[in-house]
Amino acid sequence: MFKFLSSPFSYLLLCHFAFGAIPNYSSSSDTQVFHFAASEQGKIKKRYHKKIENLFDEQQLQLINNQNKHDIIKKLLLHEYIIFNEPQLVIDFADSIQGSGFSFIRLEKHLIKKKKNGLTPFKALDKANKKLKNEEWTRKQHYNVNTGHTLLKNINELNLSLDDHDKIVHVYAVCINSWRDPENRQGRLKPKICEPVKHYKKPRHDKHAPKVRQSFSHNASKKSHAYNYLVQEAWSVAQDFGLSSAEKVVMIKCVAEKSLKFFEPLHSPLKSLSKIHKARTRSVENEFFSHSGVCLNFAGIAYNLGEKLGLENSIHLADRHLHSYLEVEIDGEWYHSHPFNSNHKSCDLTRFGTID
């Protein structure tokens, strides 16, 4: 007992829980302590095998106070899903939350979702942080597209359905107009090129090339006009800013990924076969305005746009088993690219070759 009272921080906590009052620890600063109901104290003790007054040492308490972590840590100590086995990890996690630039309230629902999917708290935080940053970046790109843009004027005159209107504006804002910002070109949109991976040793398009339709509908429609306006804007941006072949791949890959939701073939093999058939037979504009697709639908949209942007002699469709993707030659070197393929999501272009 005397050993416990020899610590001023321990004395502070003891007074708080025994008498319900919090004395000032020093005249220069107030050190916050944690106050929980009896049932909550029992839960914390069960989780960390320590009483609340022994949970953090003096140095940890001082750090929590100085860096304003008290409120976050109080929530974390009793959180139903975000659970740690050591108090120091709670402090580290609170530090990571503060470093993310987002409040715990904004992050929490994403953290819970990721945790339920089996991720550790820190990996869940990393994913949640990236998601929120992506949402903020996307909002900024939409803000940059105002009503004065020629594309928007033309699109509005077509009286498209709300879904089709929103899709083309979103694709334009995120995948095409975003290239006008030098910060985007040097940062987020800069091509990510990766080293060779297993199974992709050399190009296959000469013997394993799937077919997709490359023509429009015979009769002009609102959708064909809208898609043509989008292609014209993509071509203008590519020309005005001198986009390289690799940068054009980033653009066409983005257009494909933002056009469709991925349909998991295993959910319905028959539907996936139907979508492959549509990629081969459906007009270019109707393929773009469809709702979901498998890898050939994504690759086909990117391939057709790539040809319009001047990649016609260097971009090819290819098949590997049941997977369709793009093969691109840039400056004499071959790469493969996988629109919306999760195994290659962090790479825009991946070199062919063997793994040492």
Short mmCIF file of C-alpha atoms in Angstrom, two decimals:
data_model
loop_
_atom_site.label_atom_id
_atom_site.label_comp_id
_atom_site.label_asym_id
_atom_site.label_seq_id
_atom_site.Cartn_x
_atom_site.Cartn_y
_atom_site.Cartn_z
CA MET A 1 0.00 0.00 0.00
CA PHE A 2 2.79 2.43 0.88
CA LYS A 3 4.57 1.55 -2.33
CA PHE A 4 1.43 2.42 -4.28
CA LEU A 5 1.06 5.80 -2.57
CA SER A 6 4.69 6.67 -3.29
CA SER A 7 3.64 7.50 -6.81
CA PRO A 8 1.90 10.90 -7.16
CA PHE A 9 0.01 9.66 -10.24
CA SER A 10 -1.16 6.59 -8.34
CA TYR A 11 -2.28 8.82 -5.48
CA LEU A 12 -4.23 10.92 -7.95
CA LEU A 13 -6.02 7.87 -9.32
CA LEU A 14 -6.68 6.48 -5.83
CA CYS A 15 -8.31 9.74 -4.70
CA HIS A 16 -10.41 9.80 -7.86
CA PHE A 17 -11.85 6.32 -7.46
CA ALA A 18 -12.07 6.31 -3.64
CA PHE A 19 -13.53 9.77 -3.05
CA GLY A 20 -14.86 10.86 -6.46
CA ALA A 21 -12.71 14.00 -6.52
CA ILE A 22 -9.75 14.85 -8.75
CA PRO A 23 -7.15 17.01 -7.08
CA ASN A 24 -4.69 19.08 -9.12
CA TYR A 25 -1.48 17.16 -9.63
CA SER A 26 0.60 20.28 -10.21
CA SER A 27 0.09 23.97 -10.48
CA SER A 28 1.48 24.11 -14.01
CA SER A 29 -0.84 21.57 -15.69
CA ASP A 30 -3.84 19.33 -15.05
CA THR A 31 -3.36 15.65 -15.73
CA GLN A 32 -6.54 13.91 -16.79
CA VAL A 33 -7.37 10.52 -15.37
CA PHE A 34 -9.92 7.96 -16.51
CA HIS A 35 -13.23 7.70 -14.73
CA PHE A 36 -15.39 4.64 -15.38
CA ALA A 37 -18.44 3.14 -13.75
CA ALA A 38 -17.87 0.05 -11.62
CA SER A 39 -19.14 -2.29 -14.35
CA GLU A 40 -16.82 -0.67 -16.88
CA GLN A 41 -13.86 -1.00 -14.52
CA GLY A 42 -14.62 -4.71 -14.25
CA LYS A 43 -14.66 -5.05 -18.03
CA ILE A 44 -11.31 -3.29 -18.34
CA LYS A 45 -9.80 -5.46 -15.61
CA LYS A 46 -11.01 -8.59 -17.37
CA ARG A 47 -9.62 -7.42 -20.71
CA TYR A 48 -6.21 -6.17 -19.54
CA HIS A 49 -5.82 -8.12 -16.26
CA LYS A 50 -5.15 -4.87 -14.45
CA LYS A 51 -7.17 -2.43 -12.40
CA ILE A 52 -7.74 0.94 -14.02
CA GLU A 53 -5.40 2.67 -11.55
CA ASN A 54 -2.58 0.32 -12.62
CA LEU A 55 -3.28 0.36 -16.33
CA PHE A 56 -0.87 3.14 -17.31
CA ASP A 57 2.34 4.24 -15.64
CA GLU A 58 3.26 7.85 -14.90
CA GLN A 59 5.09 8.40 -18.17
CA GLN A 60 2.20 7.01 -20.20
CA LEU A 61 -0.34 9.15 -18.35
CA GLN A 62 1.75 12.25 -18.93
CA LEU A 63 2.00 11.46 -22.65
CA ILE A 64 -1.76 10.84 -22.89
CA ASN A 65 -2.39 14.19 -21.24
CA ASN A 66 0.18 16.19 -23.20
CA GLN A 67 -0.95 14.82 -26.57
CA ASN A 68 -4.69 15.05 -25.88
CA LYS A 69 -5.32 11.32 -26.27
CA HIS A 70 -7.60 11.00 -23.27
CA ASP A 71 -10.95 10.93 -25.09
CA ILE A 72 -9.82 8.51 -27.81
CA ILE A 73 -8.21 6.12 -25.32
CA LYS A 74 -11.27 6.17 -23.10
CA LYS A 75 -13.38 4.99 -26.07
CA LEU A 76 -10.84 2.38 -27.11
CA LEU A 77 -10.50 0.83 -23.66
CA LEU A 78 -14.13 -0.31 -23.78
CA HIS A 79 -14.64 -0.69 -27.52
CA GLU A 80 -16.61 -3.75 -28.54
CA TYR A 81 -14.64 -4.49 -31.72
CA ILE A 82 -11.31 -2.67 -31.50
CA ILE A 83 -9.56 -4.68 -28.81
CA PHE A 84 -5.92 -4.85 -27.72
CA ASN A 85 -4.15 -7.09 -25.25
CA GLU A 86 -1.71 -4.46 -24.00
CA PRO A 87 -2.40 -0.88 -22.77
CA GLN A 88 0.60 0.46 -24.72
CA LEU A 89 -1.02 -0.71 -27.97
CA VAL A 90 -4.06 1.39 -27.08
CA ILE A 91 -1.78 4.45 -26.84
CA ASP A 92 -0.06 3.53 -30.11
CA PHE A 93 -3.41 3.13 -31.86
CA ALA A 94 -4.64 6.47 -30.53
CA ASP A 95 -1.44 8.01 -31.84
CA SER A 96 -2.09 6.48 -35.28
CA ILE A 97 -5.64 7.84 -35.28
CA GLN A 98 -4.39 11.33 -34.52
CA GLY A 99 -1.75 10.99 -37.22
CA SER A 100 -4.36 10.04 -39.82
CA GLY A 101 -5.89 13.50 -39.78
CA PHE A 102 -9.40 12.06 -39.32
CA SER A 103 -11.49 11.98 -36.18
CA PHE A 104 -12.24 8.68 -34.49
CA ILE A 105 -15.94 9.29 -35.21
CA ARG A 106 -15.27 9.39 -38.96
CA LEU A 107 -13.00 6.37 -38.86
CA GLU A 108 -15.01 4.17 -36.51
CA LYS A 109 -17.60 2.65 -38.86
CA HIS A 110 -14.88 1.81 -41.40
CA LEU A 111 -12.70 0.32 -38.66
CA ILE A 112 -15.53 -1.89 -37.45
CA LYS A 113 -16.28 -3.10 -40.96
CA LYS A 114 -12.64 -3.95 -41.64
CA LYS A 115 -12.26 -5.64 -38.24
CA LYS A 116 -15.29 -7.80 -38.94
CA ASN A 117 -13.54 -8.87 -42.13
CA GLY A 118 -10.68 -10.25 -40.04
CA LEU A 119 -8.12 -7.45 -40.22
CA THR A 120 -6.02 -6.46 -37.23
CA PRO A 121 -6.83 -3.01 -35.75
CA PHE A 122 -3.76 -1.36 -37.30
CA LYS A 123 -4.40 -2.85 -40.75
CA ALA A 124 -8.05 -1.89 -40.44
CA LEU A 125 -6.99 1.66 -39.62
CA ASP A 126 -4.68 1.78 -42.63
CA LYS A 127 -7.52 0.64 -44.91
CA ALA A 128 -10.00 3.05 -43.34
CA ASN A 129 -7.55 5.92 -43.62
CA LYS A 130 -6.97 5.22 -47.32
CA LYS A 131 -10.71 4.99 -47.94
CA LEU A 132 -11.42 8.35 -46.33
CA LYS A 133 -8.52 10.01 -48.14
CA ASN A 134 -9.85 8.61 -51.40
CA GLU A 135 -13.32 9.95 -50.63
CA GLU A 136 -11.90 13.41 -49.89
CA TRP A 137 -9.83 13.36 -53.09
CA THR A 138 -12.88 12.30 -55.11
CA ARG A 139 -14.99 15.10 -53.64
CA LYS A 140 -12.27 17.57 -54.58
CA GLN A 141 -12.24 16.33 -58.20
CA HIS A 142 -16.01 16.73 -58.42
CA TYR A 143 -15.75 20.22 -56.96
CA ASN A 144 -13.23 21.11 -59.67
CA VAL A 145 -15.76 20.18 -62.35
CA ASN A 146 -18.13 23.14 -62.37
CA THR A 147 -21.09 23.87 -64.63
CA GLY A 148 -18.87 25.85 -66.98
CA HIS A 149 -17.20 22.75 -68.37
CA THR A 150 -18.09 22.09 -72.00
CA LEU A 151 -18.65 18.40 -71.29
CA LEU A 152 -21.24 19.14 -68.61
CA LYS A 153 -23.12 21.54 -70.86
CA ASN A 154 -23.25 18.95 -73.62
CA ILE A 155 -24.24 16.14 -71.25
CA ASN A 156 -26.99 18.18 -69.63
CA GLU A 157 -28.55 18.86 -73.02
CA LEU A 158 -28.89 15.12 -73.69
CA ASN A 159 -31.33 14.53 -70.82
CA LEU A 160 -29.73 11.24 -69.84
CA SER A 161 -31.15 9.15 -67.04
CA LEU A 162 -29.88 10.19 -63.61
CA ASP A 163 -27.69 7.07 -63.30
CA ASP A 164 -26.10 7.54 -66.73
CA HIS A 165 -25.58 11.28 -66.12
CA ASP A 166 -23.93 10.67 -62.75
CA LYS A 167 -21.71 7.93 -64.16
CA ILE A 168 -20.27 10.00 -66.98
CA VAL A 169 -19.74 13.05 -64.75
CA HIS A 170 -18.01 10.89 -62.13
CA VAL A 171 -15.74 9.22 -64.70
CA TYR A 172 -14.89 12.59 -66.23
CA ALA A 173 -14.14 14.23 -62.87
CA VAL A 174 -12.02 11.42 -61.42
CA CYS A 175 -10.35 9.85 -64.46
CA ILE A 176 -10.00 12.61 -67.07
CA ASN A 177 -10.31 16.17 -65.76
CA SER A 178 -8.13 15.22 -62.77
CA TRP A 179 -5.12 15.15 -65.12
CA ARG A 180 -5.34 18.93 -65.48
CA ASP A 181 -4.00 19.31 -61.94
CA PRO A 182 -0.16 19.14 -61.82
CA GLU A 183 -0.29 17.86 -58.24
CA ASN A 184 -2.38 14.88 -59.38
CA ARG A 185 -0.08 14.11 -62.31
CA GLN A 186 2.98 14.13 -60.08
CA GLY A 187 1.34 12.27 -57.23
CA ARG A 188 -1.80 10.18 -57.20
CA LEU A 189 -2.02 9.65 -60.97
CA LYS A 190 1.65 8.93 -61.53
CA PRO A 191 1.92 5.46 -63.13
CA LYS A 192 2.80 2.70 -60.68
CA ILE A 193 5.09 0.23 -62.45
CA CYS A 194 5.87 -3.10 -60.78
CA GLU A 195 8.43 -5.82 -61.28
CA PRO A 196 7.57 -9.24 -62.78
CA VAL A 197 5.17 -11.56 -60.99
CA LYS A 198 4.58 -15.28 -61.19
CA HIS A 199 2.82 -16.69 -64.29
CA TYR A 200 3.41 -13.63 -66.50
CA LYS A 201 6.70 -14.40 -68.20
CA LYS A 202 5.97 -13.08 -71.69
CA PRO A 203 3.12 -11.57 -73.76
CA ARG A 204 0.39 -13.94 -74.94
CA HIS A 205 -1.82 -11.79 -77.16
CA ASP A 206 -0.48 -13.23 -80.41
CA LYS A 207 -2.06 -16.61 -79.60
CA HIS A 208 -4.49 -15.87 -76.77
CA ALA A 209 -6.42 -12.71 -77.64
CA PRO A 210 -10.12 -12.39 -76.74
CA LYS A 211 -12.40 -10.32 -78.96
CA VAL A 212 -14.60 -7.40 -77.95
CA ARG A 213 -16.88 -5.24 -80.04
CA GLN A 214 -15.26 -1.98 -81.10
CA SER A 215 -18.13 -0.29 -82.93
CA PHE A 216 -21.05 1.90 -81.88
CA SER A 217 -24.72 1.11 -82.31
CA HIS A 218 -25.98 1.54 -85.86
CA ASN A 219 -28.35 4.31 -84.77
CA ALA A 220 -27.03 7.29 -82.82
CA SER A 221 -28.44 7.66 -79.31
CA LYS A 222 -28.08 9.77 -76.20
CA LYS A 223 -25.59 7.26 -74.87
CA SER A 224 -23.47 7.23 -78.01
CA HIS A 225 -23.33 11.05 -78.01
CA ALA A 226 -22.45 11.13 -74.32
CA TYR A 227 -19.70 8.54 -74.73
CA ASN A 228 -18.30 10.42 -77.73
CA TYR A 229 -18.14 13.63 -75.67
CA LEU A 230 -16.21 11.74 -72.99
CA VAL A 231 -13.74 10.31 -75.51
CA GLN A 232 -13.19 13.76 -77.02
CA GLU A 233 -12.39 15.21 -73.60
CA ALA A 234 -10.01 12.33 -72.84
CA TRP A 235 -8.23 12.86 -76.14
CA SER A 236 -7.98 16.63 -75.55
CA VAL A 237 -6.52 16.20 -72.07
CA ALA A 238 -4.02 13.60 -73.33
CA GLN A 239 -2.91 15.93 -76.10
CA ASP A 240 -2.91 19.20 -74.12
CA PHE A 241 -0.81 17.76 -71.32
CA GLY A 242 1.33 15.43 -73.40
CA LEU A 243 0.41 12.29 -71.51
CA SER A 244 2.85 9.42 -71.98
CA SER A 245 1.71 5.94 -72.97
CA ALA A 246 1.97 4.83 -69.35
CA GLU A 247 -0.14 7.80 -68.22
CA LYS A 248 -2.74 6.99 -70.86
CA VAL A 249 -2.93 3.45 -69.45
CA VAL A 250 -3.62 4.93 -66.01
CA MET A 251 -6.43 6.99 -67.52
CA ILE A 252 -8.11 4.18 -69.46
CA LYS A 253 -7.75 1.80 -66.53
CA CYS A 254 -9.47 4.34 -64.29
CA VAL A 255 -12.31 4.85 -66.79
CA ALA A 256 -12.97 1.11 -66.90
CA GLU A 257 -12.82 0.71 -63.12
CA LYS A 258 -15.17 3.64 -62.45
CA SER A 259 -17.62 2.52 -65.14
CA LEU A 260 -18.50 -0.89 -63.73
CA LYS A 261 -18.89 -2.83 -60.54
CA PHE A 262 -17.00 -6.09 -60.51
CA PHE A 263 -19.17 -9.18 -60.85
CA GLU A 264 -17.65 -12.17 -59.10
CA PRO A 265 -17.86 -15.08 -61.62
CA LEU A 266 -18.14 -17.66 -58.84
CA HIS A 267 -21.42 -16.12 -57.72
CA SER A 268 -23.05 -17.20 -60.98
CA PRO A 269 -21.02 -18.88 -63.73
CA LEU A 270 -23.94 -18.56 -66.17
CA LYS A 271 -24.23 -14.81 -65.62
CA SER A 272 -20.49 -14.40 -66.01
CA LEU A 273 -20.65 -16.22 -69.36
CA SER A 274 -23.47 -13.86 -70.38
CA LYS A 275 -21.32 -10.86 -69.51
CA ILE A 276 -18.43 -12.24 -71.58
CA HIS A 277 -20.82 -12.64 -74.51
CA LYS A 278 -21.99 -9.04 -74.09
CA ALA A 279 -18.41 -7.79 -74.12
CA ARG A 280 -18.05 -9.40 -77.55
CA THR A 281 -21.37 -8.21 -78.97
CA ARG A 282 -22.58 -5.11 -77.14
CA SER A 283 -21.81 -1.70 -78.67
CA VAL A 284 -19.00 0.39 -77.20
CA GLU A 285 -21.31 2.95 -75.59
CA ASN A 286 -23.70 0.37 -74.15
CA GLU A 287 -20.80 -1.55 -72.66
CA PHE A 288 -19.59 1.63 -70.96
CA PHE A 289 -23.06 2.37 -69.57
CA SER A 290 -23.65 -1.17 -68.28
CA HIS A 291 -23.72 -1.74 -64.52
CA SER A 292 -21.33 -4.62 -63.81
CA GLY A 293 -18.91 -6.91 -65.55
CA VAL A 294 -16.15 -9.49 -65.37
CA CYS A 295 -12.53 -8.93 -66.30
CA LEU A 296 -13.18 -8.96 -70.08
CA ASN A 297 -15.76 -6.18 -69.74
CA PHE A 298 -13.27 -4.00 -67.85
CA ALA A 299 -10.40 -4.80 -70.19
CA GLY A 300 -12.59 -4.19 -73.24
CA ILE A 301 -13.65 -0.71 -72.09
CA ALA A 302 -10.03 0.22 -71.39
CA TYR A 303 -8.84 -1.29 -74.67
CA ASN A 304 -11.36 0.59 -76.83
CA LEU A 305 -10.60 3.91 -75.16
CA GLY A 306 -6.85 3.25 -75.39
CA GLU A 307 -7.11 2.87 -79.15
CA LYS A 308 -8.92 6.22 -79.34
CA LEU A 309 -6.10 7.86 -77.39
CA GLY A 310 -3.39 6.71 -79.80
CA LEU A 311 -2.35 3.38 -78.29
CA GLU A 312 -3.79 1.35 -81.18
CA ASN A 313 -0.43 -0.10 -82.24
CA SER A 314 0.81 -0.91 -78.76
CA ILE A 315 -2.18 -2.12 -76.72
CA HIS A 316 -3.66 -5.62 -76.93
CA LEU A 317 -6.20 -7.79 -75.20
CA ALA A 318 -4.94 -11.10 -73.84
CA ASP A 319 -6.26 -14.15 -72.02
CA ARG A 320 -4.66 -16.30 -69.38
CA HIS A 321 -6.89 -19.22 -68.49
CA LEU A 322 -10.18 -17.53 -67.51
CA HIS A 323 -8.71 -14.07 -66.93
CA SER A 324 -8.63 -11.26 -69.52
CA TYR A 325 -6.27 -8.31 -69.26
CA LEU A 326 -4.22 -5.81 -71.29
CA GLU A 327 -0.74 -6.11 -72.74
CA VAL A 328 1.03 -2.88 -73.64
CA GLU A 329 4.31 -2.16 -75.37
CA ILE A 330 6.03 1.03 -74.21
CA ASP A 331 9.42 2.05 -75.56
CA GLY A 332 10.20 -1.50 -76.62
CA GLU A 333 9.30 -3.07 -73.29
CA TRP A 334 6.18 -5.15 -72.62
CA TYR A 335 3.87 -4.77 -69.63
CA HIS A 336 0.57 -6.25 -68.50
CA SER A 337 -2.24 -4.28 -66.88
CA HIS A 338 -5.34 -5.57 -65.09
CA PRO A 339 -8.27 -3.19 -64.79
CA PHE A 340 -9.96 -3.89 -61.45
CA ASN A 341 -8.11 -7.13 -60.83
CA SER A 342 -7.43 -7.34 -57.10
CA ASN A 343 -4.14 -9.24 -57.53
CA HIS A 344 -2.62 -6.30 -59.40
CA LYS A 345 -4.56 -3.40 -57.87
CA SER A 346 -1.46 -1.61 -56.61
CA CYS A 347 0.17 -1.67 -60.05
CA ASP A 348 -0.88 0.18 -63.20
CA LEU A 349 1.69 -1.66 -65.27
CA THR A 350 3.70 -4.78 -64.45
CA ARG A 351 6.76 -5.91 -66.36
CA PHE A 352 6.87 -9.31 -67.97
CA GLY A 353 9.70 -11.59 -66.93
CA THR A 354 10.78 -14.35 -64.61
CA ILE A 355 11.15 -14.10 -60.86
CA ASP A 356 14.65 -14.66 -59.51
#
